[in-house]
Amino acid sequence: MKQLSCVSLAILAAISTAAMAQEPIQIIEPAKITAPKKVELGKMLFFEPRLSKSGFISCNSCHNLSLGGVDALPTSIGHNWQQGPINSPTVLNAEYGLAQFWDGRAKDLQAQAGGPIANPGEMGYTHELAVLTVNSMPAYQEKFAAIYGKDAVNIDNITNAIAEFEKTLVTPNSPFDLYLQGDKSAISAEVKSGYQLFKDKGCTSCHNGPAVGGTMYMKMGLVKPFHTKNPAQGRKAVTGNEADKFVFKVPTLRNIELTYPYFHDGATWTLEEAVNTMAEIQLGQELTAAETKEMVAFLKSLTGEQPQIVLPILPPSNAKTPRPVPFAD
Amino acid sequence: MKQLSCVSLAILAAISTAAMAQEPIQIIEPAKITAPKKVELGKMLFFEPRLSKSGFISCNSCHNLSLGGVDALPTSIGHNWQQGPINSPTVLNAEYGLAQFWDGRAKDLQAQAGGPIANPGEMGYTHELAVLTVNSMPAYQEKFAAIYGKDAVNIDNITNAIAEFEKTLVTPNSPFDLYLQGDKSAISAEVKSGYQLFKDKGCTSCHNGPAVGGTMYMKMGLVKPFHTKNPAQGRKAVTGNEADKFVFKVPTLRNIELTYPYFHDGATWTLEEAVNTMAEIQLGQELTAAETKEMVAFLKSLTGEQPQIVLPILPPSNAKTPRPVPFAD
């Protein structure tokens, strides 16, 4: 009898696992680090303000790992306090995206990493100067040599290392992941109702997969227009197709509680407002106050364990290192 | 005979220790953390960009713990990319200073910490808004309550916690400290010659104590004038005494290899140049190339173990949190 029970339990567990496998959202796996030296080097470069013209702005400035991988501003602050054109997307779980940037103009994290360094409105540097800077420091030279071979400080390897570090920035073990893995008590009844609503209303048609987003492009304002002062054209800027106007990469909803303000224009500060806007303009629906509350509770269950980062100690500049130019412009 | 040798060795060791005790430079002790919760809270606040008007600048922006506790710029970048008036001093071992800021206008680290938050040219915020911001987040409220008691989020406790964290930012076990502790092989013959020169030339009359500086004020340009475009008046701005014109706190030389560019105007980028300038304007001496080289070797032996900092994860803003104002001005 006892043994039969065990068998029954095993069958139930198998059924439960099979059911979970059909969920539109999958768990985030912890990072598997296969090249720790590359990750460590990438971390140094991610926190390296000398990849910017001013010597002040690093990747972490706008993708702050203390703040959910964002700057928590509507649009970012760039070189000389220039106002950025679009909301900074989170670097957390970014590897799950089908491409990078809101308009998907970079095919992967490595391609993305080179963008801000050379963007005059962001880090304001050049790839040539970034390479000169890194290559001027023996401590960096040695690390590049050990990983990439001799004389290997170049922009491809700089961005490769940054991307390898970024791939480790995943946030597993959110309450919702624990639930997906079978711990039914990991989330409240309210969260469960919110998840059911999230599926029933059709949110999962765009927000699915391990990152609860990032798997496709979609028009912002599918049913009703999205009202914004932000001039971003979305995919149209990449493809040139009029049909791609206002089509953006569907953002991840992982850690959405942390990555306010919302949407590509960063004009929406609360999850309640964001949820209602999405329901209205993408699905043509109006949520009741109770539904909004449940949906928000579900979204907050997607906040995972944040990466534990030991701040890197960067090597000192020397006479060969290009000097920062913070105030020349 | 063998026992006699041991006694002799013990006597020699005692003599050696006594001699060390008379050295003008003392070792830096590792931090003794007696209030770990306060330190942890202080670390969060040190990395908290929401203590600035823009939501972008934290203590760590200009006292970057990846870069020797400085921004490695001539003068700092403040709110709206304003150019700061003076070189950012390192936060490392800052507790050893007789006072804070180049002109000593803050009596201690706690008094210092409130300055940049409310300085319109630095973080550009107000103490009132800083308190409102921190107090808006339940995670902060709980931490303050556990440490300081109920309703204890105020500027005094915010700066108290920051100061408690900063007191842990010491850099023990530099090669020179190991030497002072009896490991004669910890530094090279060149470093030893440099140290002897450092004493013989009279550098230790100002640069002494555990921080190799920070124990007194001294005129910049004692023997010959210091040529600079920087208008800072030094202690005169605090005391009103004409005699205090160009009198500054003697900076620490700990980790001086990392805390370029040098002097209060941040106009000198290399240690060689800094050493020669000091010899000339403070001591009326000219060093030979060999002497400069030895002196620089000695100074580099003062680079200690940098604090290992696990990046804090900051709580999310909510509807009560004042919103950042990065671009309004």
XYZ file of C-alpha atoms in Angstrom, chain A residues 9-318:
310
model
C 2.936 10.116 -6.217
C 5.586 9.559 -8.850
C 2.931 9.391 -11.549
C 1.289 12.529 -10.236
C 4.642 14.283 -10.204
C 5.281 13.197 -13.786
C 1.882 14.486 -14.860
C 2.533 17.711 -13.022
C 5.932 18.135 -14.720
C 4.377 17.433 -18.118
C 1.705 20.035 -17.436
C 4.370 22.546 -16.434
C 6.248 21.892 -19.645
C 3.198 23.176 -21.509
C 3.101 26.433 -19.604
C 3.790 29.485 -21.798
C 6.445 30.616 -19.316
C 9.494 28.512 -18.546
C 11.857 28.753 -15.617
C 15.108 30.692 -15.776
C 18.048 28.367 -15.216
C 20.963 29.515 -13.040
C 23.969 30.631 -15.081
C 26.337 27.849 -16.072
C 29.763 29.454 -16.137
C 32.064 27.545 -18.479
C 34.683 30.259 -19.008
C 35.162 31.932 -15.602
C 38.240 33.942 -16.632
C 36.352 35.457 -19.546
C 33.425 36.280 -17.268
C 35.754 37.939 -14.760
C 37.402 40.004 -17.497
C 33.993 40.902 -18.895
C 32.909 42.055 -15.467
C 35.907 44.388 -15.256
C 35.038 45.841 -18.664
C 31.350 46.150 -17.733
C 32.366 48.359 -14.783
C 35.137 50.149 -16.736
C 34.388 53.901 -16.994
C 37.506 54.365 -19.114
C 35.573 52.848 -22.034
C 33.881 56.266 -22.185
C 35.275 59.592 -23.382
C 34.683 61.184 -19.987
C 36.145 58.311 -17.982
C 32.899 58.503 -16.001
C 30.327 56.287 -17.746
C 30.492 52.493 -17.750
C 28.024 49.855 -18.927
C 26.908 49.681 -15.299
C 25.945 53.383 -15.327
C 22.794 52.694 -17.365
C 22.506 48.959 -16.647
C 23.064 49.293 -12.907
C 23.269 45.890 -11.253
C 22.180 47.437 -7.958
C 18.937 48.518 -9.632
C 17.701 45.521 -11.611
C 20.108 46.160 -14.491
C 18.635 49.534 -15.444
C 19.132 53.206 -14.536
C 15.514 53.601 -13.473
C 15.211 56.800 -15.520
C 12.786 57.501 -18.383
C 15.728 57.742 -20.786
C 19.410 57.560 -19.978
C 22.020 60.211 -19.240
C 24.875 60.131 -21.735
C 28.168 61.926 -22.308
C 27.931 65.593 -21.384
C 24.536 64.896 -19.768
C 22.881 64.311 -23.122
C 19.356 62.951 -22.869
C 19.063 59.474 -24.369
C 16.413 58.684 -26.968
C 14.901 55.593 -25.342
C 14.463 53.747 -22.054
C 17.448 51.651 -21.022
C 16.452 47.963 -21.185
C 17.597 45.676 -18.389
C 20.756 43.656 -18.888
C 19.297 40.952 -16.634
C 18.320 37.874 -18.651
C 19.024 39.887 -21.803
C 20.675 36.837 -23.402
C 17.165 35.375 -23.784
C 16.222 38.096 -26.272
C 15.995 37.186 -29.982
C 18.092 40.313 -30.593
C 19.270 43.367 -28.621
C 18.066 46.991 -28.313
C 14.364 47.893 -28.463
C 14.484 47.734 -32.257
C 16.598 44.575 -32.389
C 19.336 46.233 -34.414
C 22.061 44.178 -32.707
C 21.889 40.463 -33.278
C 23.335 39.501 -29.892
C 24.891 40.768 -26.679
C 28.338 41.075 -28.225
C 27.021 43.200 -31.085
C 25.116 45.311 -28.566
C 28.107 45.961 -26.310
C 30.000 47.888 -28.968
C 27.107 50.293 -29.559
C 27.043 52.513 -26.480
C 30.865 52.789 -26.318
C 30.962 54.523 -29.701
C 27.599 56.291 -29.510
C 28.314 60.060 -29.230
C 25.218 60.447 -27.044
C 26.106 57.629 -24.674
C 29.717 56.798 -23.745
C 30.963 59.076 -26.525
C 34.186 57.177 -27.150
C 35.532 55.343 -30.213
C 36.364 51.675 -30.549
C 39.934 52.655 -31.440
C 40.391 54.655 -28.235
C 38.672 51.963 -26.182
C 41.178 49.424 -27.493
C 44.111 51.792 -26.884
C 42.871 52.385 -23.347
C 42.484 48.723 -22.433
C 45.695 47.736 -24.211
C 47.682 50.376 -22.318
C 47.333 48.494 -19.042
C 49.554 45.423 -18.483
C 46.969 43.829 -16.185
C 44.403 43.842 -19.008
C 46.964 42.726 -21.594
C 47.807 39.682 -19.484
C 44.169 38.720 -19.049
C 43.415 39.058 -22.756
C 46.548 37.048 -23.610
C 45.563 34.233 -21.251
C 42.073 34.013 -22.780
C 42.358 35.095 -26.413
C 46.059 34.695 -27.198
C 48.803 37.204 -27.900
C 48.006 40.793 -28.972
C 44.316 40.095 -28.624
C 43.072 43.364 -27.184
C 40.630 44.404 -29.872
C 37.011 45.510 -29.916
C 35.728 42.042 -30.842
C 37.335 40.505 -27.787
C 36.383 43.410 -25.526
C 32.725 43.006 -26.490
C 33.005 39.212 -26.428
C 34.149 39.335 -22.794
C 31.440 41.832 -21.837
C 28.823 39.582 -23.459
C 30.143 36.504 -21.636
C 29.759 38.366 -18.350
C 26.269 39.544 -19.292
C 25.207 35.973 -20.054
C 25.740 35.202 -16.367
C 23.323 37.960 -15.330
C 20.278 35.744 -14.961
C 17.786 35.823 -12.112
C 16.594 32.336 -11.236
C 14.442 31.174 -8.339
C 11.767 33.837 -8.446
C 8.670 32.813 -6.502
C 7.020 32.068 -9.852
C 9.917 29.808 -10.889
C 9.659 27.900 -7.627
C 5.962 27.492 -8.378
C 6.696 26.261 -11.897
C 9.091 23.755 -10.358
C 6.335 22.321 -8.238
C 6.309 24.366 -5.029
C 2.631 25.272 -5.022
C 3.027 27.366 -1.875
C 5.690 29.599 -3.415
C 3.063 32.028 -4.684
C -0.171 33.280 -3.169
C -3.697 32.648 -4.413
C -3.711 36.220 -5.704
C -0.601 35.570 -7.792
C -2.144 32.370 -9.148
C -5.264 34.285 -10.167
C -3.061 36.922 -11.741
C -1.230 34.279 -13.740
C -4.492 32.761 -14.899
C -5.670 36.211 -16.000
C -2.318 36.814 -17.697
C -2.957 33.720 -19.798
C -6.691 34.208 -20.279
C -6.389 37.793 -21.448
C -3.784 36.858 -24.025
C -0.693 38.466 -22.526
C 1.238 35.255 -23.066
C 0.850 35.504 -26.820
C 3.711 38.011 -26.650
C 5.124 37.589 -23.168
C 6.240 33.989 -23.097
C 9.320 31.826 -22.794
C 11.862 31.848 -19.979
C 12.214 35.645 -20.033
C 8.446 36.227 -20.312
C 9.225 38.271 -23.400
C 12.091 38.855 -25.778
C 10.989 36.144 -28.191
C 9.358 38.325 -30.870
C 8.666 41.805 -32.198
C 5.228 43.363 -31.819
C 3.564 46.621 -32.687
C 3.225 49.004 -29.749
C -0.400 50.072 -30.093
C -1.862 47.034 -31.807
C -5.505 47.801 -31.120
C -5.361 51.449 -30.082
C -2.496 53.888 -30.665
C 0.135 54.362 -27.974
C 0.356 58.038 -27.082
C 3.936 59.164 -26.572
C 6.223 62.094 -27.232
C 9.026 59.646 -28.022
C 9.816 59.672 -31.741
C 11.298 56.145 -31.866
C 10.103 54.266 -34.953
C 11.027 50.781 -33.760
C 11.864 48.077 -36.309
C 11.161 50.484 -39.168
C 14.499 52.152 -38.414
C 16.181 48.797 -39.030
C 14.167 47.321 -41.903
C 12.942 50.464 -43.643
C 9.484 48.900 -43.893
C 6.526 51.142 -43.095
C 4.806 48.072 -41.644
C 7.501 47.954 -38.963
C 6.668 51.408 -37.632
C 6.235 51.276 -33.835
C 7.137 47.599 -33.857
C 9.484 46.876 -30.934
C 11.017 43.841 -29.330
C 8.647 42.564 -26.673
C 10.493 43.341 -23.423
C 11.136 40.732 -20.753
C 8.811 40.913 -17.775
C 11.377 39.251 -15.514
C 12.130 41.611 -12.575
C 9.615 44.071 -14.003
C 9.022 45.294 -10.441
C 12.587 46.673 -10.547
C 12.792 47.995 -14.094
C 10.482 51.009 -13.947
C 9.729 53.359 -15.617
C 8.023 51.331 -18.323
C 7.756 51.082 -22.106
C 10.294 52.330 -24.616
C 9.526 55.938 -23.679
C 9.895 55.339 -19.936
C 6.882 57.524 -19.253
C 4.895 55.095 -17.114
C 6.043 54.709 -13.518
C 3.696 52.190 -11.961
C 2.977 48.577 -12.828
C -0.733 49.213 -12.383
C -0.703 51.865 -15.073
C 1.529 49.768 -17.323
C -0.765 46.740 -17.062
C -3.852 48.812 -17.841
C -2.190 50.489 -20.808
C -1.130 47.140 -22.242
C -4.620 45.679 -21.789
C -6.136 48.676 -23.531
C -3.814 49.284 -26.476
C -2.660 45.748 -27.199
C -5.730 43.730 -26.288
C -8.578 46.229 -26.414
C -9.654 45.304 -22.935
C -10.363 47.099 -19.711
C -9.319 45.431 -16.479
C -11.248 45.766 -13.246
C -9.336 47.141 -10.279
C -9.258 43.634 -8.821
C -7.887 42.180 -12.061
C -5.175 44.842 -12.228
C -4.199 44.066 -8.658
C -3.932 40.350 -9.375
C -1.954 40.932 -12.538
C 0.510 43.175 -10.688
C 0.853 40.582 -7.928
C 1.691 37.994 -10.583
C 4.245 40.310 -12.224
C 5.957 40.900 -8.891
C 6.343 37.133 -8.492
C 8.747 37.306 -11.456
C 11.410 39.084 -9.390
C 14.249 36.589 -9.150
C 17.503 36.300 -7.264
C 19.708 39.177 -8.346
C 23.279 38.352 -9.405
C 25.758 38.666 -6.537
C 28.531 40.798 -7.975
C 31.850 41.381 -6.280
C 32.900 44.807 -7.507
C 35.946 44.420 -9.750
C 39.175 46.235 -8.876
C 40.400 47.905 -12.059
C 44.066 48.357 -12.929
C 45.486 51.891 -12.750
C 46.021 54.014 -15.846
C 49.597 54.832 -16.775
